[in-house]
GROMACS .gro file of C-alpha atoms in nm:
model
  417
    1MET     CA    1   0.000   0.000   0.000
    2ASP     CA    2   0.135   0.344  -0.093
    3LEU     CA    3   0.200   0.578   0.196
    4PRO     CA    4   0.040   0.923   0.183
    5ASN     CA    5   0.249   1.233   0.128
    6PHE     CA    6   0.349   1.394   0.457
    7SER     CA    7   0.362   1.770   0.486
    8LYS     CA    8   0.384   2.068   0.720
    9ASN     CA    9   0.110   2.313   0.806
   10LEU     CA   10   0.169   2.654   0.963
   11ILE     CA   11  -0.127   2.766   1.174
   12ASN     CA   12  -0.215   3.098   1.336
   13TYR     CA   13  -0.541   3.124   1.531
   14SER     CA   14  -0.682   3.404   1.745
   15SER     CA   15  -0.998   3.364   1.950
   16ASN     CA   16  -1.222   3.553   2.191
   17GLU     CA   17  -1.413   3.249   2.317
   18SER     CA   18  -1.397   2.872   2.346
   19ASP     CA   19  -1.420   2.733   1.994
   20TYR     CA   20  -1.288   2.470   1.753
   21TYR     CA   21  -1.038   2.527   1.472
   22PHE     CA   22  -0.974   2.286   1.186
   23PRO     CA   23  -0.639   2.311   1.004
   24GLY     CA   24  -0.716   2.043   0.745
   25SER     CA   25  -0.444   1.813   0.875
   26TYR     CA   26  -0.456   1.443   0.964
   27VAL     CA   27  -0.218   1.245   1.183
   28ALA     CA   28  -0.165   0.901   1.033
   29ALA     CA   29  -0.176   0.617   1.286
   30GLY     CA   30   0.163   0.537   1.439
   31THR     CA   31   0.355   0.818   1.270
   32ASN     CA   32   0.578   1.069   1.448
   33ALA     CA   33   0.379   1.388   1.403
   34THR     CA   34   0.484   1.698   1.596
   35LEU     CA   35   0.356   2.043   1.685
   36GLN     CA   36   0.610   2.324   1.730
   37VAL     CA   37   0.440   2.605   1.921
   38THR     CA   38   0.613   2.941   1.869
   39ALA     CA   39   0.361   3.175   2.038
   40ILE     CA   40   0.070   3.119   2.271
   41VAL     CA   41  -0.176   3.318   2.481
   42GLY     CA   42  -0.406   3.113   2.702
   43VAL     CA   43  -0.422   2.738   2.750
   44TRP     CA   44  -0.509   2.565   2.423
   45ARG     CA   45  -0.589   2.200   2.362
   46VAL     CA   46  -0.522   1.988   2.056
   47PHE     CA   47  -0.736   1.687   1.968
   48ILE     CA   48  -0.591   1.409   1.756
   49GLY     CA   49  -0.915   1.260   1.634
   50ALA     CA   50  -1.254   1.426   1.614
   51HIS     CA   51  -1.447   1.142   1.775
   52THR     CA   52  -1.493   1.262   2.130
   53ASP     CA   53  -1.750   1.001   2.241
   54PHE     CA   54  -1.637   0.736   2.487
   55VAL     CA   55  -1.817   0.421   2.373
   56SER     CA   56  -1.902   0.157   2.632
   57LYS     CA   57  -2.217  -0.014   2.506
   58LEU     CA   58  -2.181  -0.362   2.361
   59PRO     CA   59  -2.132  -0.469   2.095
   60LEU     CA   60  -1.844  -0.230   2.031
   61LYS     CA   61  -1.811  -0.115   1.671
   62ARG     CA   62  -1.495   0.084   1.735
   63TRP     CA   63  -1.231   0.124   2.006
   64PRO     CA   64  -1.396   0.284   2.315
   65LYS     CA   65  -1.167   0.586   2.320
   66ALA     CA   66  -1.043   0.698   1.980
   67ILE     CA   67  -0.911   1.045   2.058
   68ARG     CA   68  -0.596   1.190   2.210
   69LYS     CA   69  -0.616   1.526   2.390
   70ILE     CA   70  -0.303   1.735   2.442
   71ILE     CA   71  -0.289   2.044   2.664
   72ILE     CA   72  -0.072   2.323   2.525
   73LEU     CA   73   0.057   2.540   2.810
   74SER     CA   74   0.359   2.710   2.657
   75VAL     CA   75   0.584   2.737   2.353
   76GLY     CA   76   0.785   2.429   2.267
   77LEU     CA   77   0.779   2.103   2.074
   78TYR     CA   78   0.490   1.862   2.134
   79ASP     CA   79   0.455   1.501   2.025
   80ILE     CA   80   0.108   1.461   1.870
   81SER     CA   81   0.140   1.105   1.746
   82SER     CA   82  -0.152   0.866   1.792
   83TYR     CA   83  -0.198   0.488   1.779
   84PHE     CA   84  -0.533   0.542   1.606
   85GLY     CA   85  -0.460   0.848   1.396
   86GLY     CA   86  -0.713   1.123   1.346
   87SER     CA   87  -0.791   1.474   1.234
   88VAL     CA   88  -0.616   1.760   1.411
   89VAL     CA   89  -0.851   1.996   1.595
   90PHE     CA   90  -0.742   2.301   1.794
   91VAL     CA   91  -0.960   2.406   2.087
   92SER     CA   92  -0.933   2.759   2.224
   93PRO     CA   93  -1.006   2.854   2.585
   94SER     CA   94  -1.267   3.109   2.687
   95GLY     CA   95  -1.146   3.468   2.672
   96ILE     CA   96  -0.880   3.624   2.451
   97SER     CA   97  -0.629   3.369   2.324
   98ARG     CA   98  -0.388   3.305   2.038
   99ILE     CA   99  -0.161   3.031   1.906
  100GLU     CA  100   0.103   3.014   1.636
  101ALA     CA  101   0.251   2.675   1.556
  102LEU     CA  102   0.390   2.441   1.291
  103LEU     CA  103   0.240   2.097   1.234
  104SER     CA  104   0.495   1.853   1.091
  105ASN     CA  105   0.469   1.504   0.943
  106VAL     CA  106   0.094   1.534   0.894
  107VAL     CA  107  -0.128   1.444   0.600
  108SER     CA  108  -0.347   1.702   0.427
  109SER     CA  109  -0.718   1.627   0.453
  110PRO     CA  110  -1.020   1.769   0.268
  111ARG     CA  111  -1.102   2.112   0.408
  112TYR     CA  112  -1.365   2.369   0.314
  113ASP     CA  113  -1.436   2.698   0.490
  114SER     CA  114  -1.685   2.940   0.339
  115GLN     CA  115  -1.532   3.225   0.542
  116ASN     CA  116  -1.175   3.175   0.420
  117SER     CA  117  -1.140   3.255   0.051
  118LEU     CA  118  -0.802   3.082   0.018
  119ILE     CA  119  -0.934   2.755   0.161
  120LYS     CA  120  -1.265   2.786  -0.022
  121ASP     CA  121  -1.104   2.846  -0.359
  122SER     CA  122  -0.873   2.545  -0.322
  123TRP     CA  123  -1.158   2.299  -0.267
  124ASN     CA  124  -1.121   2.117  -0.599
  125ALA     CA  125  -0.771   2.009  -0.500
  126SER     CA  126  -0.841   1.972  -0.130
  127ARG     CA  127  -1.130   1.729  -0.168
  128ASN     CA  128  -0.890   1.468  -0.307
  129SER     CA  129  -0.645   1.498  -0.016
  130ALA     CA  130  -0.537   1.171   0.146
  131GLY     CA  131  -0.645   1.247   0.506
  132LEU     CA  132  -0.925   1.015   0.611
  133TRP     CA  133  -1.164   1.274   0.757
  134ALA     CA  134  -1.294   1.597   0.605
  135ASP     CA  135  -1.396   1.919   0.779
  136ILE     CA  136  -1.660   2.126   0.599
  137SER     CA  137  -1.737   2.466   0.751
  138GLY     CA  138  -1.990   2.739   0.696
  139LYS     CA  139  -1.999   3.055   0.900
  140TYR     CA  140  -2.187   2.897   1.190
  141ILE     CA  141  -2.135   2.521   1.158
  142THR     CA  142  -1.869   2.259   1.077
  143PHE     CA  143  -1.928   1.901   0.964
  144THR     CA  144  -1.667   1.630   1.015
  145LEU     CA  145  -1.728   1.324   0.799
  146PRO     CA  146  -1.530   1.063   0.604
  147SER     CA  147  -1.328   1.206   0.320
  148SER     CA  148  -1.488   0.954   0.087
  149SER     CA  149  -1.820   1.132   0.148
  150VAL     CA  150  -1.702   1.454  -0.015
  151ARG     CA  151  -1.476   1.340  -0.299
  152ASN     CA  152  -1.752   1.410  -0.550
  153LEU     CA  153  -1.899   1.716  -0.376
  154GLN     CA  154  -1.842   1.986  -0.635
  155ASP     CA  155  -1.917   2.288  -0.418
  156PRO     CA  156  -1.999   2.275  -0.046
  157GLY     CA  157  -2.092   2.643  -0.051
  158PRO     CA  158  -2.468   2.617  -0.112
  159VAL     CA  159  -2.529   2.351   0.153
  160THR     CA  160  -2.318   2.523   0.419
  161GLN     CA  161  -2.502   2.846   0.342
  162LEU     CA  162  -2.832   2.661   0.389
  163TYR     CA  163  -2.726   2.539   0.734
  164ASP     CA  164  -2.605   2.890   0.819
  165THR     CA  165  -2.949   3.018   0.723
  166LEU     CA  166  -3.116   2.749   0.935
  167LEU     CA  167  -2.913   2.850   1.239
  168GLN     CA  168  -2.990   3.216   1.177
  169HIS     CA  169  -3.360   3.123   1.186
  170TYR     CA  170  -3.307   2.933   1.512
  171HIS     CA  171  -3.141   3.228   1.680
  172ASN     CA  172  -3.396   3.469   1.539
  173LEU     CA  173  -3.666   3.257   1.700
  174ARG     CA  174  -3.487   3.243   2.035
  175GLY     CA  175  -3.388   3.608   2.031
  176THR     CA  176  -3.011   3.563   2.055
  177ASP     CA  177  -2.729   3.711   1.849
  178ILE     CA  178  -2.586   3.425   1.644
  179ASP     CA  179  -2.256   3.608   1.598
  180ARG     CA  180  -2.200   3.593   1.974
  181GLN     CA  181  -2.274   3.220   2.002
  182ARG     CA  182  -2.055   2.914   1.982
  183LYS     CA  183  -2.024   2.759   1.639
  184MET     CA  184  -2.200   2.423   1.592
  185TRP     CA  185  -1.991   2.115   1.521
  186VAL     CA  186  -2.139   1.792   1.380
  187VAL     CA  187  -1.925   1.475   1.382
  188THR     CA  188  -2.024   1.150   1.211
  189ASP     CA  189  -1.909   0.837   1.394
  190LYS     CA  190  -1.922   0.459   1.355
  191GLN     CA  191  -2.076   0.436   1.703
  192THR     CA  192  -2.211   0.704   1.935
  193SER     CA  193  -2.224   0.707   2.313
  194ASN     CA  194  -2.601   0.752   2.310
  195GLY     CA  195  -2.864   0.680   2.047
  196ALA     CA  196  -2.867   0.744   1.675
  197MET     CA  197  -2.762   1.104   1.731
  198HIS     CA  198  -2.696   1.318   2.034
  199ALA     CA  199  -2.656   1.689   2.093
  200GLY     CA  200  -2.365   1.876   2.247
  201TYR     CA  201  -2.034   2.016   2.128
  202PRO     CA  202  -1.995   1.826   1.910
  203ILE     CA  203  -2.326   1.686   1.795
  204VAL     CA  204  -2.253   1.321   1.709
  205THR     CA  205  -2.435   1.112   1.448
  206HIS     CA  206  -2.395   0.767   1.296
  207LEU     CA  207  -2.227   0.722   0.959
  208ASP     CA  208  -2.553   0.662   0.772
  209VAL     CA  209  -2.599   1.037   0.722
  210SER     CA  210  -2.248   1.064   0.576
  211ASN     CA  211  -2.337   0.838   0.282
  212PRO     CA  212  -2.363   1.063  -0.027
  213ARG     CA  213  -2.600   0.811  -0.190
  214SER     CA  214  -2.849   0.841   0.095
  215ASP     CA  215  -3.147   1.075   0.070
  216ARG     CA  216  -3.056   1.181   0.427
  217PHE     CA  217  -2.695   1.270   0.345
  218LEU     CA  218  -2.616   1.573   0.562
  219LEU     CA  219  -2.461   1.766   0.273
  220ASN     CA  220  -2.742   1.695   0.024
  221GLU     CA  221  -2.848   2.050  -0.048
  222SER     CA  222  -3.130   1.965  -0.288
  223GLY     CA  223  -3.265   1.706  -0.044
  224LEU     CA  224  -3.259   1.958   0.239
  225ARG     CA  225  -3.473   2.190   0.033
  226ARG     CA  226  -3.702   1.930  -0.126
  227ASP     CA  227  -3.750   1.673   0.155
  228THR     CA  228  -3.665   1.885   0.456
  229TRP     CA  229  -3.864   1.674   0.702
  230LYS     CA  230  -3.631   1.379   0.635
  231PHE     CA  231  -3.359   1.579   0.809
  232TRP     CA  232  -3.562   1.601   1.129
  233GLY     CA  233  -3.285   1.422   1.319
  234ILE     CA  234  -3.019   1.687   1.266
  235PHE     CA  235  -3.274   1.969   1.304
  236HIS     CA  236  -3.372   1.811   1.638
  237GLU     CA  237  -3.012   1.787   1.764
  238LEU     CA  238  -2.935   2.144   1.661
  239GLY     CA  239  -3.253   2.238   1.849
  240HIS     CA  240  -3.113   2.071   2.163
  241ASN     CA  241  -2.821   2.312   2.150
  242MET     CA  242  -3.072   2.600   2.153
  243GLN     CA  243  -3.262   2.490   2.464
  244LEU     CA  244  -3.266   2.694   2.783
  245SER     CA  245  -3.354   2.533   3.114
  246GLU     CA  246  -3.587   2.818   3.214
  247TRP     CA  247  -3.850   2.705   2.962
  248THR     CA  248  -3.768   2.334   2.956
  249PHE     CA  249  -3.946   2.164   3.246
  250ASP     CA  250  -3.947   1.793   3.334
  251GLY     CA  251  -4.067   1.583   3.042
  252THR     CA  252  -3.983   1.842   2.776
  253GLY     CA  253  -3.611   1.781   2.733
  254GLU     CA  254  -3.691   1.601   2.406
  255VAL     CA  255  -3.973   1.842   2.322
  256THR     CA  256  -3.870   2.208   2.337
  257CYS     CA  257  -3.578   2.130   2.102
  258ASN     CA  258  -3.844   2.034   1.848
  259ILE     CA  259  -3.998   2.380   1.859
  260PHE     CA  260  -3.686   2.481   1.667
  261ALA     CA  261  -3.706   2.176   1.442
  262LEU     CA  262  -4.065   2.266   1.349
  263TYR     CA  263  -3.960   2.623   1.276
  264GLY     CA  264  -3.657   2.512   1.075
  265VAL     CA  265  -3.853   2.267   0.861
  266GLU     CA  266  -4.105   2.539   0.787
  267LYS     CA  267  -3.844   2.802   0.703
  268ILE     CA  268  -3.612   2.583   0.495
  269GLY     CA  269  -3.864   2.351   0.332
  270GLY     CA  270  -4.183   2.557   0.339
  271ILE     CA  271  -4.360   2.277   0.529
  272ASP     CA  272  -4.609   2.419   0.775
  273LEU     CA  273  -4.709   2.252   1.100
  274TRP     CA  274  -4.974   2.000   1.014
  275ARG     CA  275  -4.811   1.900   0.684
  276ASN     CA  276  -4.497   1.800   0.876
  277PRO     CA  277  -4.500   1.419   0.863
  278TRP     CA  278  -4.312   1.383   1.192
  279LEU     CA  279  -4.562   1.597   1.383
  280ASN     CA  280  -4.870   1.471   1.201
  281ASN     CA  281  -4.776   1.115   1.293
  282PHE     CA  282  -4.859   1.192   1.657
  283VAL     CA  283  -5.197   1.364   1.620
  284ALA     CA  284  -5.401   1.043   1.650
  285ARG     CA  285  -5.195   0.935   1.949
  286ALA     CA  286  -5.248   1.273   2.111
  287VAL     CA  287  -5.624   1.244   2.063
  288ASP     CA  288  -5.612   0.899   2.225
  289TYR     CA  289  -5.408   1.041   2.514
  290ILE     CA  290  -5.666   1.316   2.572
  291ASN     CA  291  -5.963   1.081   2.548
  292LYS     CA  292  -5.803   0.846   2.803
  293GLY     CA  293  -5.786   1.119   3.066
  294ALA     CA  294  -5.466   1.313   2.990
  295ASN     CA  295  -5.228   1.164   3.247
  296PHE     CA  296  -4.938   1.408   3.282
  297ASN     CA  297  -4.689   1.129   3.352
  298VAL     CA  298  -4.783   0.973   3.020
  299TRP     CA  299  -4.744   1.312   2.849
  300LYS     CA  300  -4.395   1.354   2.993
  301GLY     CA  301  -4.289   1.017   2.853
  302ASN     CA  302  -4.406   1.080   2.496
  303PRO     CA  303  -4.220   1.367   2.324
  304GLY     CA  304  -4.427   1.342   2.005
  305ILE     CA  305  -4.754   1.379   2.195
  306ALA     CA  306  -4.608   1.653   2.415
  307LEU     CA  307  -4.503   1.856   2.111
  308ILE     CA  308  -4.864   1.894   1.995
  309ILE     CA  309  -4.952   2.163   2.253
  310TYR     CA  310  -4.656   2.371   2.133
  311ALA     CA  311  -4.780   2.330   1.776
  312GLN     CA  312  -5.130   2.439   1.885
  313LEU     CA  313  -4.979   2.760   2.021
  314VAL     CA  314  -4.805   2.823   1.689
  315GLU     CA  315  -5.127   2.766   1.496
  316ALA     CA  316  -5.328   2.992   1.724
  317PHE     CA  317  -5.081   3.272   1.787
  318ASN     CA  318  -4.807   3.225   1.521
  319TRP     CA  319  -4.431   3.233   1.557
  320THR     CA  320  -4.423   3.601   1.644
  321THR     CA  321  -4.566   3.524   1.986
  322TYR     CA  322  -4.298   3.261   2.044
  323LYS     CA  323  -4.034   3.520   1.960
  324GLN     CA  324  -4.186   3.758   2.213
  325VAL     CA  325  -4.197   3.485   2.478
  326PHE     CA  326  -3.837   3.375   2.426
  327ARG     CA  327  -3.715   3.736   2.429
  328HIS     CA  328  -3.903   3.794   2.753
  329TYR     CA  329  -3.710   3.505   2.908
  330GLN     CA  330  -3.383   3.652   2.785
  331ASN     CA  331  -3.457   3.967   2.984
  332LEU     CA  332  -3.558   3.805   3.312
  333SER     CA  333  -3.348   3.904   3.611
  334ALA     CA  334  -3.191   3.633   3.826
  335SER     CA  335  -3.463   3.675   4.087
  336GLU     CA  336  -3.736   3.636   3.822
  337ARG     CA  337  -3.604   3.311   3.679
  338PRO     CA  338  -3.787   2.992   3.782
  339LYS     CA  339  -3.615   2.808   4.067
  340ASN     CA  340  -3.782   2.467   4.040
  341ASN     CA  341  -3.986   2.254   3.803
  342GLN     CA  342  -4.328   2.380   3.911
  343GLU     CA  343  -4.213   2.738   3.871
  344LYS     CA  344  -4.093   2.653   3.518
  345ILE     CA  345  -4.440   2.523   3.426
  346ASP     CA  346  -4.616   2.819   3.587
  347LYS     CA  347  -4.381   3.075   3.434
  348TRP     CA  348  -4.419   2.932   3.081
  349PHE     CA  349  -4.800   2.953   3.084
  350PHE     CA  350  -4.802   3.292   3.255
  351ILE     CA  351  -4.557   3.456   3.014
  352PHE     CA  352  -4.719   3.301   2.707
  353SER     CA  353  -5.061   3.417   2.831
  354GLN     CA  354  -4.927   3.769   2.869
  355LYS     CA  355  -4.786   3.772   2.517
  356CYS     CA  356  -5.086   3.618   2.339
  357ASN     CA  357  -5.343   3.807   2.552
  358PHE     CA  358  -5.538   3.494   2.641
  359ASN     CA  359  -5.554   3.293   2.961
  360LEU     CA  360  -5.390   2.958   2.879
  361ALA     CA  361  -5.492   2.787   3.204
  362PRO     CA  362  -5.773   2.599   3.023
  363LEU     CA  363  -5.525   2.467   2.768
  364ALA     CA  364  -5.296   2.343   3.044
  365ARG     CA  365  -5.587   2.163   3.212
  366TYR     CA  366  -5.697   2.016   2.879
  367TRP     CA  367  -5.355   1.852   2.844
  368GLY     CA  368  -5.330   1.753   3.210
  369ILE     CA  369  -5.035   1.985   3.272
  370PRO     CA  370  -5.049   2.090   3.639
  371LEU     CA  371  -5.049   2.461   3.716
  372SER     CA  372  -5.012   2.562   4.079
  373GLU     CA  373  -5.308   2.732   4.251
  374GLY     CA  374  -5.097   3.046   4.275
  375ALA     CA  375  -5.033   3.048   3.900
  376VAL     CA  376  -5.404   2.998   3.823
  377GLY     CA  377  -5.484   3.289   4.053
  378LYS     CA  378  -5.227   3.515   3.888
  379LEU     CA  379  -5.361   3.424   3.544
  380ASN     CA  380  -5.715   3.507   3.659
  381ASP     CA  381  -5.587   3.842   3.785
  382LEU     CA  382  -5.479   3.927   3.430
  383ARG     CA  383  -5.851   3.927   3.335
  384LEU     CA  384  -5.782   3.771   2.997
  385GLU     CA  385  -6.030   3.568   2.797
  386ASN     CA  386  -5.995   3.196   2.863
  387PHE     CA  387  -5.848   3.007   2.570
  388LEU     CA  388  -5.893   2.664   2.420
  389PRO     CA  389  -5.833   2.626   2.046
  390ASP     CA  390  -6.088   2.515   1.792
  391ASP     CA  391  -5.871   2.270   1.602
  392LYS     CA  392  -5.828   1.906   1.499
  393LEU     CA  393  -5.750   1.806   1.858
  394THR     CA  394  -6.041   1.965   2.041
  395SER     CA  395  -6.289   1.864   1.771
  396GLN     CA  396  -6.204   1.500   1.839
  397THR     CA  397  -6.207   1.524   2.219
  398PRO     CA  398  -6.548   1.676   2.310
  399ALA     CA  399  -6.573   1.512   2.653
  400ARG     CA  400  -6.242   1.664   2.759
  401VAL     CA  401  -6.350   2.005   2.631
  402ARG     CA  402  -6.671   1.980   2.836
  403MET     CA  403  -6.470   1.887   3.145
  404VAL     CA  404  -6.244   2.190   3.101
  405ALA     CA  405  -6.548   2.412   3.051
  406ARG     CA  406  -6.678   2.311   3.395
  407PHE     CA  407  -6.371   2.471   3.550
  408PHE     CA  408  -6.384   2.773   3.319
  409PRO     CA  409  -6.755   2.855   3.274
  410ASN     CA  410  -6.698   3.136   3.024
  411LEU     CA  411  -6.482   2.916   2.802
  412ARG     CA  412  -6.553   2.894   2.433
  413ASN     CA  413  -6.354   2.722   2.160
  414GLN     CA  414  -6.171   2.982   1.962
  415THR     CA  415  -5.872   3.066   1.753
  416GLY     CA  416  -5.627   3.313   1.892
  417GLY     CA  417  -5.606   3.536   1.592
   0.00000   0.00000   0.00000
């Protein structure tokens, strides 16, 4: 077998926050690769290998720990060799930092960065580099996937721009400045530490979505636009990285992330709520849940069913109200933030009621979501009209609607406007 060509790579990174930097270099397994650091501010780390998950579940499909982490404290020569080999990744600390260094005896790997014209313009040559893993970056996201996945990718620009746009929509919904947030990183792996995909930094997925022949290939730009709902998995995991604990109470850890997935599918693919196959698949189950008495413990254990109430709020009051709600949370003082789970539930329904100008206590009771007596009293003090939607859920659950009406005598089915 022919050995790859070894080369050197001079790097110079400056950072104002903790982030990842991808030099497009690969350390071949068992080779004597080195890093000569000539200038440094702050404590940097270097990963040899992008696969950060520690795998312990049997059967093992790869070695449990396939990454080497090196702490860079000062100038000097560092051995960065690895038994397993892997992509080189620089990790900056929080705060102002800088590193200048020379990588030696490394292999060039496919690298694309939409924000670096030199790297972007050299893609046609870079995509055929011998390094085994490729790093494809937009402005707000980087994908690490097998080099074989991108050999025939003519131009990563349109698909990275599409993901950048998706993340701009996510932050616009949440009310945060995307340019002040950590860049997303998605790594494909032969085996993950948890499930088919999991969120975090990085987000980790299985290799199925790195197959360019798959209709769920992460870098399939036309598929993202045409069959957006098929990419629910990655939209969901990106949504996890948008969650805030203040509006994510027990049972909604796998739910509030999907508020962003719903929004992203609508914005990128033009698929509105009830045409979204993933959401629509749970409507009948939600009706069954309501007709069987709406047990909150059941609701908390079924993310698809639990998402329906959030979709009802979109249908009744549109995404603008969500934006107002999320921005209100951003501006809460420390003393105003919920301190426990019940306060999280109460605060969500109180703030949303304020922003939509309807009392949502009837909707909470309809779903079996427990509001405290104090929260119900505060909502009554707002003197807002009681709200329960007139939609495909309530039309199929008349007994539950009648039950709610007994607690709220002036209730009428309505749309929020």
